[in-house]
Structure formats: C-alpha cells, structure tokens
C-alpha cells in the first residue's frame, strides 16, 4: 500500500511532524487543512530534518501539496543563503539545486535557478517572494 492509498490520521505533534507524517499529509492535505495548523507552520517545517521529504514532494508533479512543499524549499533556500549557510549546510543546498536542475520539471528548475541567483545576489531577497510564497504563486525567474 502506498502513502497515497493509506488514510492519514493527523500529526502526533504538528509542530514537529515526522517525515512519514508530512509525506502522508501531502497526499491527503484536505485531511488536516493548512488553516488548522500552528501559526507559521511553513517556517516550522522548512528545516534540515524535513528538507529531503519536502524536496521529494516538490519533485512529484502528482503531489496535491506540491506547491506547499515548493514554498517550503524557497524558505529553506533563503534561510540558508541569508545566514551564509549557518542555518543549513551549503553542501545539502547545492546538492538539492543540482538534482532539481538535472531531474526536475520547470517548477523545480526555476526554484534551482532562483536559489543560485539569490546566492550570487543576496540583495535580491524580498520576504514576500521567498517566505510568503510570492515566487511560487508567480512562478517567475529572478534576473
């Protein structure tokens, strides 16, 4: 039985979900609406512990919560870059960008491009774009 076929019964601790819980929720996001999650849940889950799960979800065009996962990847990238990779390992970010460029669809290649641009030009950081979903909604490449 795949994650998509199983029933998601909620998070044991929504502030600190497990990768399996996040994955199960992502394929049944209506089971626990985002509006019912703790404030700034996107910021809470956008860390190193869940980034590989978020990346996997964002890479899956069939995932119902794909845009949420992509939004979290933007938060992760900005957090790492803006802290000069004190918040997140530069090597992990680089590997995710390279995998998105190599194996991702257009949405993921845009994320990788935007991450590289922000790394080269941190002055292009705009909170609304990177942390409030602007780049996901607008699906645009930074220049």
Short mmCIF file of N, CA and C in Angstrom, two decimals:
data_model
loop_
_atom_site.label_atom_id
_atom_site.label_comp_id
_atom_site.label_asym_id
_atom_site.label_seq_id
_atom_site.Cartn_x
_atom_site.Cartn_y
_atom_site.Cartn_z
N UNK A 1 0.85 -1.17 0.00
CA UNK A 1 0.00 0.00 0.00
C UNK A 1 0.89 1.23 0.00
N UNK A 2 0.67 2.14 -0.92
CA UNK A 2 1.48 3.35 -1.00
C UNK A 2 0.94 4.40 -0.03
N UNK A 3 1.74 5.43 0.17
CA UNK A 3 1.32 6.53 1.03
C UNK A 3 0.04 7.15 0.49
N UNK A 4 -0.06 7.24 -0.83
CA UNK A 4 -1.22 7.86 -1.44
C UNK A 4 -2.50 7.08 -1.14
N UNK A 5 -2.40 5.77 -0.94
CA UNK A 5 -3.59 4.95 -0.73
C UNK A 5 -3.96 4.83 0.74
N UNK A 6 -3.03 5.10 1.64
CA UNK A 6 -3.33 4.96 3.06
C UNK A 6 -4.10 6.18 3.55
N UNK A 7 -4.75 6.03 4.69
CA UNK A 7 -5.50 7.12 5.27
C UNK A 7 -4.61 7.85 6.26
N UNK A 8 -4.59 9.16 6.16
CA UNK A 8 -3.79 9.97 7.07
C UNK A 8 -4.67 10.36 8.25
N UNK A 9 -4.19 10.08 9.46
CA UNK A 9 -4.99 10.31 10.66
C UNK A 9 -4.52 11.52 11.46
N UNK A 10 -3.64 12.32 10.93
CA UNK A 10 -3.19 13.51 11.64
C UNK A 10 -1.78 13.38 12.16
N UNK A 11 -1.29 14.48 12.70
CA UNK A 11 0.08 14.57 13.21
C UNK A 11 0.09 14.29 14.71
N UNK A 12 1.03 13.49 15.16
CA UNK A 12 1.21 13.28 16.60
C UNK A 12 1.57 14.61 17.26
N UNK A 13 2.45 15.38 16.59
CA UNK A 13 2.84 16.71 17.06
C UNK A 13 3.00 17.59 15.83
N UNK A 14 2.00 18.40 15.51
CA UNK A 14 2.07 19.20 14.28
C UNK A 14 3.24 20.18 14.23
N UNK A 15 3.76 20.57 15.40
CA UNK A 15 4.90 21.49 15.43
C UNK A 15 6.18 20.78 15.00
N UNK A 16 6.19 19.46 15.13
CA UNK A 16 7.39 18.67 14.80
C UNK A 16 6.98 17.37 14.11
N UNK A 17 6.42 17.47 12.90
CA UNK A 17 5.97 16.25 12.22
C UNK A 17 7.14 15.39 11.78
N UNK A 18 6.87 14.10 11.67
CA UNK A 18 7.89 13.19 11.15
C UNK A 18 7.86 13.26 9.62
N UNK A 19 8.93 12.82 8.97
CA UNK A 19 8.90 12.77 7.51
C UNK A 19 7.73 11.93 6.98
N UNK A 20 7.44 10.80 7.63
CA UNK A 20 6.33 9.94 7.18
C UNK A 20 4.99 10.65 7.33
N UNK A 21 4.80 11.38 8.42
CA UNK A 21 3.55 12.12 8.62
C UNK A 21 3.40 13.22 7.56
N UNK A 22 4.49 13.95 7.33
CA UNK A 22 4.44 15.03 6.33
C UNK A 22 4.12 14.47 4.95
N UNK A 23 4.76 13.36 4.60
CA UNK A 23 4.53 12.72 3.31
C UNK A 23 3.07 12.26 3.19
N UNK A 24 2.55 11.60 4.24
CA UNK A 24 1.17 11.12 4.21
C UNK A 24 0.20 12.30 4.09
N UNK A 25 0.44 13.36 4.85
CA UNK A 25 -0.43 14.54 4.78
C UNK A 25 -0.39 15.15 3.38
N UNK A 26 0.79 15.21 2.78
CA UNK A 26 0.94 15.87 1.47
C UNK A 26 0.10 15.22 0.38
N UNK A 27 -0.17 13.94 0.53
CA UNK A 27 -1.00 13.26 -0.46
C UNK A 27 -2.49 13.27 -0.08
N UNK A 28 -2.79 13.78 1.11
CA UNK A 28 -4.18 13.97 1.54
C UNK A 28 -4.28 15.26 2.35
N UNK A 29 -3.90 16.39 1.75
CA UNK A 29 -3.81 17.64 2.52
C UNK A 29 -5.15 18.14 3.06
N UNK A 30 -6.25 17.71 2.48
CA UNK A 30 -7.54 18.14 3.00
C UNK A 30 -7.88 17.46 4.32
N UNK A 31 -7.15 16.40 4.67
CA UNK A 31 -7.42 15.69 5.92
C UNK A 31 -7.10 16.56 7.14
N UNK A 32 -6.12 17.43 7.01
CA UNK A 32 -5.77 18.40 8.04
C UNK A 32 -5.48 19.72 7.31
N UNK A 33 -6.48 20.59 7.20
CA UNK A 33 -6.30 21.83 6.44
C UNK A 33 -5.17 22.71 7.00
N UNK A 34 -4.46 23.37 6.09
CA UNK A 34 -3.38 24.26 6.50
C UNK A 34 -3.85 25.29 7.51
N UNK A 35 -5.07 25.77 7.35
CA UNK A 35 -5.60 26.80 8.25
C UNK A 35 -5.68 26.31 9.70
N UNK A 36 -5.73 25.00 9.89
CA UNK A 36 -5.82 24.45 11.25
C UNK A 36 -4.44 24.19 11.86
N UNK A 37 -3.39 24.40 11.09
CA UNK A 37 -2.03 24.14 11.57
C UNK A 37 -1.55 25.30 12.44
N UNK A 38 -0.51 25.06 13.24
CA UNK A 38 0.03 26.14 14.08
C UNK A 38 0.46 27.33 13.23
N UNK A 39 0.46 28.53 13.81
CA UNK A 39 0.93 29.71 13.06
C UNK A 39 2.35 29.47 12.53
N UNK A 40 2.58 29.95 11.32
CA UNK A 40 3.90 29.84 10.68
C UNK A 40 4.37 28.40 10.54
N UNK A 41 3.43 27.49 10.32
CA UNK A 41 3.77 26.08 10.17
C UNK A 41 4.78 25.88 9.04
N UNK A 42 4.63 26.66 7.97
CA UNK A 42 5.57 26.55 6.85
C UNK A 42 6.99 26.83 7.31
N UNK A 43 7.16 27.82 8.18
CA UNK A 43 8.50 28.12 8.69
C UNK A 43 9.01 27.01 9.61
N UNK A 44 8.10 26.42 10.37
CA UNK A 44 8.48 25.36 11.31
C UNK A 44 8.98 24.10 10.60
N UNK A 45 8.38 23.76 9.48
CA UNK A 45 8.75 22.51 8.81
C UNK A 45 9.84 22.68 7.76
N UNK A 46 10.29 23.90 7.54
CA UNK A 46 11.26 24.17 6.47
C UNK A 46 12.70 24.05 6.91
N UNK A 47 13.00 23.08 7.75
CA UNK A 47 14.36 22.91 8.25
C UNK A 47 15.04 21.67 7.69
N UNK A 48 16.23 21.44 8.20
CA UNK A 48 17.05 20.32 7.71
C UNK A 48 16.38 18.96 7.90
N UNK A 49 15.64 18.79 8.99
CA UNK A 49 15.06 17.48 9.30
C UNK A 49 14.07 17.03 8.24
N UNK A 50 13.35 17.97 7.64
CA UNK A 50 12.31 17.60 6.68
C UNK A 50 12.61 18.03 5.24
N UNK A 51 13.76 18.64 5.02
CA UNK A 51 14.01 19.20 3.68
C UNK A 51 14.05 18.13 2.60
N UNK A 52 14.58 16.95 2.89
CA UNK A 52 14.62 15.91 1.86
C UNK A 52 13.21 15.42 1.53
N UNK A 53 12.35 15.34 2.53
CA UNK A 53 10.95 14.97 2.29
C UNK A 53 10.25 16.06 1.49
N UNK A 54 10.46 17.31 1.87
CA UNK A 54 9.86 18.43 1.13
C UNK A 54 10.33 18.43 -0.32
N UNK A 55 11.62 18.15 -0.52
CA UNK A 55 12.17 18.12 -1.87
C UNK A 55 11.52 17.01 -2.69
N UNK A 56 11.39 15.84 -2.09
CA UNK A 56 10.75 14.71 -2.76
C UNK A 56 9.31 15.06 -3.16
N UNK A 57 8.58 15.70 -2.26
CA UNK A 57 7.20 16.10 -2.54
C UNK A 57 7.14 17.15 -3.64
N UNK A 58 8.05 18.11 -3.59
CA UNK A 58 8.07 19.16 -4.61
C UNK A 58 8.47 18.62 -5.98
N UNK A 59 9.23 17.54 -6.00
CA UNK A 59 9.64 16.94 -7.27
C UNK A 59 8.52 16.10 -7.90
N UNK A 60 7.48 15.79 -7.13
CA UNK A 60 6.40 14.94 -7.62
C UNK A 60 5.25 15.79 -8.16
N UNK A 61 5.10 15.86 -9.48
CA UNK A 61 4.02 16.68 -10.06
C UNK A 61 2.62 16.22 -9.67
N UNK A 62 2.49 14.98 -9.17
CA UNK A 62 1.17 14.48 -8.79
C UNK A 62 0.83 14.73 -7.32
N UNK A 63 1.76 15.29 -6.56
CA UNK A 63 1.52 15.51 -5.14
C UNK A 63 0.56 16.70 -4.95
N UNK A 64 -0.56 16.48 -4.27
CA UNK A 64 -1.53 17.56 -4.05
C UNK A 64 -0.96 18.74 -3.26
N UNK A 65 0.02 18.50 -2.41
CA UNK A 65 0.61 19.59 -1.61
C UNK A 65 1.96 20.03 -2.19
N UNK A 66 2.14 19.82 -3.47
CA UNK A 66 3.42 20.15 -4.10
C UNK A 66 3.77 21.63 -3.95
N UNK A 67 2.81 22.50 -4.17
CA UNK A 67 3.10 23.94 -4.07
C UNK A 67 3.52 24.33 -2.65
N UNK A 68 2.92 23.68 -1.66
CA UNK A 68 3.33 23.94 -0.28
C UNK A 68 4.78 23.49 -0.08
N UNK A 69 5.12 22.30 -0.56
CA UNK A 69 6.48 21.79 -0.42
C UNK A 69 7.47 22.71 -1.14
N UNK A 70 7.11 23.18 -2.32
CA UNK A 70 7.98 24.10 -3.06
C UNK A 70 8.15 25.42 -2.29
N UNK A 71 7.06 25.90 -1.73
CA UNK A 71 7.12 27.11 -0.90
C UNK A 71 8.11 26.91 0.26
N UNK A 72 8.06 25.76 0.89
CA UNK A 72 8.99 25.46 1.98
C UNK A 72 10.44 25.39 1.49
N UNK A 73 10.65 24.92 0.28
CA UNK A 73 12.00 24.90 -0.29
C UNK A 73 12.52 26.31 -0.52
N UNK A 74 11.65 27.22 -0.90
CA UNK A 74 12.06 28.63 -1.04
C UNK A 74 12.47 29.19 0.32
N UNK A 75 11.71 28.87 1.36
CA UNK A 75 12.06 29.33 2.71
C UNK A 75 13.42 28.75 3.10
N UNK A 76 13.60 27.46 2.87
CA UNK A 76 14.85 26.78 3.22
C UNK A 76 16.04 27.43 2.50
N UNK A 77 15.90 27.67 1.21
CA UNK A 77 16.98 28.29 0.44
C UNK A 77 17.32 29.67 0.98
N UNK A 78 16.30 30.49 1.19
CA UNK A 78 16.54 31.85 1.66
C UNK A 78 17.17 31.85 3.04
N UNK A 79 16.72 30.97 3.91
CA UNK A 79 17.26 30.88 5.26
C UNK A 79 18.74 30.51 5.23
N UNK A 80 19.07 29.53 4.41
CA UNK A 80 20.47 29.13 4.30
C UNK A 80 21.34 30.24 3.72
N UNK A 81 20.90 30.80 2.63
CA UNK A 81 21.70 31.82 1.94
C UNK A 81 21.85 33.08 2.80
N UNK A 82 20.76 33.52 3.39
CA UNK A 82 20.80 34.77 4.17
C UNK A 82 21.60 34.64 5.46
N UNK A 83 21.81 33.42 5.95
CA UNK A 83 22.63 33.23 7.15
C UNK A 83 24.04 32.78 6.77
N UNK A 84 24.37 32.91 5.50
CA UNK A 84 25.67 32.46 4.99
C UNK A 84 25.90 30.99 5.35
N UNK A 85 24.82 30.22 5.26
CA UNK A 85 24.80 28.78 5.50
C UNK A 85 25.17 28.39 6.92
N UNK A 86 24.83 29.25 7.86
CA UNK A 86 24.92 28.86 9.27
C UNK A 86 23.64 28.11 9.67
N UNK A 87 22.53 28.43 9.02
CA UNK A 87 21.24 27.78 9.34
C UNK A 87 21.13 26.39 8.71
N UNK A 88 21.68 26.24 7.52
CA UNK A 88 21.58 24.98 6.78
C UNK A 88 22.89 24.73 6.05
N UNK A 89 23.27 23.47 5.88
CA UNK A 89 24.53 23.16 5.20
C UNK A 89 24.52 23.56 3.71
N UNK A 90 25.54 24.27 3.33
CA UNK A 90 25.68 24.70 1.94
C UNK A 90 25.74 23.50 1.00
N UNK A 91 26.41 22.45 1.44
CA UNK A 91 26.55 21.25 0.59
C UNK A 91 25.19 20.63 0.29
N UNK A 92 24.32 20.54 1.29
CA UNK A 92 22.99 19.97 1.08
C UNK A 92 22.19 20.84 0.11
N UNK A 93 22.23 22.15 0.30
CA UNK A 93 21.53 23.06 -0.60
C UNK A 93 22.04 22.87 -2.03
N UNK A 94 23.36 22.83 -2.20
CA UNK A 94 23.96 22.67 -3.53
C UNK A 94 23.50 21.38 -4.18
N UNK A 95 23.47 20.30 -3.42
CA UNK A 95 23.03 19.00 -3.97
C UNK A 95 21.57 19.04 -4.39
N UNK A 96 20.72 19.69 -3.61
CA UNK A 96 19.31 19.80 -3.98
C UNK A 96 19.15 20.63 -5.26
N UNK A 97 19.87 21.71 -5.35
CA UNK A 97 19.82 22.55 -6.55
C UNK A 97 20.27 21.75 -7.77
N UNK A 98 21.37 21.03 -7.64
CA UNK A 98 21.88 20.25 -8.77
C UNK A 98 20.89 19.15 -9.18
N UNK A 99 20.26 18.50 -8.20
CA UNK A 99 19.28 17.47 -8.52
C UNK A 99 18.05 18.08 -9.19
N UNK A 100 17.62 19.23 -8.72
CA UNK A 100 16.46 19.91 -9.34
C UNK A 100 16.79 20.30 -10.78
N UNK A 101 17.99 20.77 -11.01
CA UNK A 101 18.40 21.15 -12.38
C UNK A 101 18.46 19.93 -13.28
N UNK A 102 18.92 18.83 -12.76
CA UNK A 102 19.12 17.62 -13.54
C UNK A 102 17.81 16.85 -13.77
N UNK A 103 17.01 16.68 -12.71
CA UNK A 103 15.86 15.78 -12.77
C UNK A 103 14.50 16.46 -12.64
N UNK A 104 14.50 17.73 -12.31
CA UNK A 104 13.24 18.41 -12.04
C UNK A 104 12.53 18.92 -13.28
N UNK A 105 11.26 19.21 -13.11
CA UNK A 105 10.50 19.84 -14.18
C UNK A 105 10.73 21.36 -14.12
N UNK A 106 9.97 22.10 -14.88
CA UNK A 106 10.18 23.54 -14.97
C UNK A 106 10.06 24.24 -13.61
N UNK A 107 9.08 23.87 -12.80
CA UNK A 107 8.93 24.49 -11.47
C UNK A 107 10.18 24.31 -10.62
N UNK A 108 10.72 23.11 -10.65
CA UNK A 108 11.91 22.83 -9.84
C UNK A 108 13.16 23.48 -10.44
N UNK A 109 13.23 23.55 -11.75
CA UNK A 109 14.38 24.23 -12.36
C UNK A 109 14.33 25.74 -12.06
N UNK A 110 13.14 26.30 -11.99
CA UNK A 110 13.01 27.72 -11.62
C UNK A 110 13.46 27.91 -10.17
N UNK A 111 13.04 27.00 -9.28
CA UNK A 111 13.50 27.09 -7.88
C UNK A 111 15.03 27.05 -7.82
N UNK A 112 15.64 26.11 -8.54
CA UNK A 112 17.10 25.98 -8.54
C UNK A 112 17.75 27.25 -9.08
N UNK A 113 17.21 27.76 -10.19
CA UNK A 113 17.74 29.00 -10.77
C UNK A 113 17.66 30.14 -9.76
N UNK A 114 16.49 30.30 -9.15
CA UNK A 114 16.30 31.39 -8.20
C UNK A 114 17.21 31.25 -6.99
N UNK A 115 17.44 30.01 -6.55
CA UNK A 115 18.38 29.79 -5.46
C UNK A 115 19.80 30.20 -5.83
N UNK A 116 20.20 29.87 -7.03
CA UNK A 116 21.55 30.27 -7.49
C UNK A 116 21.66 31.78 -7.62
N UNK A 117 20.60 32.41 -8.13
CA UNK A 117 20.61 33.87 -8.27
C UNK A 117 20.70 34.53 -6.90
N UNK A 118 19.90 34.07 -5.94
CA UNK A 118 19.94 34.67 -4.61
C UNK A 118 21.31 34.44 -3.95
N UNK A 119 21.90 33.29 -4.19
CA UNK A 119 23.22 33.02 -3.62
C UNK A 119 24.25 34.01 -4.19
N UNK A 120 24.14 34.33 -5.46
CA UNK A 120 25.06 35.27 -6.09
C UNK A 120 24.73 36.72 -5.73
N UNK A 121 23.43 36.98 -5.51
CA UNK A 121 22.97 38.35 -5.24
C UNK A 121 22.01 38.37 -4.06
N UNK A 122 22.50 38.21 -2.83
CA UNK A 122 21.62 38.18 -1.66
C UNK A 122 20.76 39.43 -1.50
N UNK A 123 21.18 40.52 -2.13
CA UNK A 123 20.40 41.77 -2.06
C UNK A 123 19.05 41.64 -2.77
N UNK A 124 18.85 40.58 -3.56
CA UNK A 124 17.58 40.38 -4.25
C UNK A 124 16.52 39.73 -3.36
N UNK A 125 16.88 39.46 -2.10
CA UNK A 125 15.91 38.85 -1.18
C UNK A 125 14.76 39.82 -0.90
N UNK A 126 13.55 39.32 -1.11
CA UNK A 126 12.33 40.04 -0.76
C UNK A 126 11.50 39.04 0.05
N UNK A 127 11.19 39.39 1.29
CA UNK A 127 10.50 38.46 2.18
C UNK A 127 9.23 37.90 1.55
N UNK A 128 8.43 38.75 0.94
CA UNK A 128 7.17 38.33 0.33
C UNK A 128 7.40 37.24 -0.71
N UNK A 129 8.44 37.37 -1.51
CA UNK A 129 8.74 36.39 -2.56
C UNK A 129 9.21 35.06 -1.98
N UNK A 130 10.15 35.12 -1.06
CA UNK A 130 10.82 33.91 -0.58
C UNK A 130 10.11 33.24 0.58
N UNK A 131 9.46 34.00 1.44
CA UNK A 131 8.89 33.43 2.67
C UNK A 131 7.37 33.49 2.74
N UNK A 132 6.76 34.23 1.85
CA UNK A 132 5.30 34.30 1.83
C UNK A 132 4.71 33.73 0.55
N UNK A 133 5.52 33.03 -0.23
CA UNK A 133 5.02 32.31 -1.39
C UNK A 133 4.94 33.07 -2.70
N UNK A 134 5.46 34.28 -2.74
CA UNK A 134 5.38 35.08 -3.96
C UNK A 134 5.98 34.41 -5.19
N UNK A 135 7.17 33.83 -5.03
CA UNK A 135 7.82 33.19 -6.18
C UNK A 135 7.08 31.92 -6.61
N UNK A 136 6.44 31.25 -5.69
CA UNK A 136 5.66 30.05 -6.04
C UNK A 136 4.39 30.46 -6.81
N UNK A 137 3.69 31.46 -6.28
CA UNK A 137 2.46 31.93 -6.93
C UNK A 137 2.73 32.48 -8.33
N UNK A 138 3.79 33.26 -8.44
CA UNK A 138 4.08 33.94 -9.71
C UNK A 138 4.90 33.08 -10.66
N UNK A 139 5.53 32.03 -10.14
CA UNK A 139 6.31 31.11 -10.97
C UNK A 139 7.26 31.87 -11.90
N UNK A 140 8.07 32.75 -11.30
CA UNK A 140 8.96 33.57 -12.13
C UNK A 140 10.42 33.37 -11.77
N UNK A 141 11.24 33.60 -12.77
CA UNK A 141 12.69 33.51 -12.60
C UNK A 141 13.23 34.89 -12.22
N UNK A 142 14.12 34.91 -11.26
CA UNK A 142 14.80 36.14 -10.93
C UNK A 142 15.84 36.44 -12.00
N UNK A 143 16.08 37.72 -12.25
CA UNK A 143 17.01 38.11 -13.30
C UNK A 143 18.41 38.24 -12.83
#
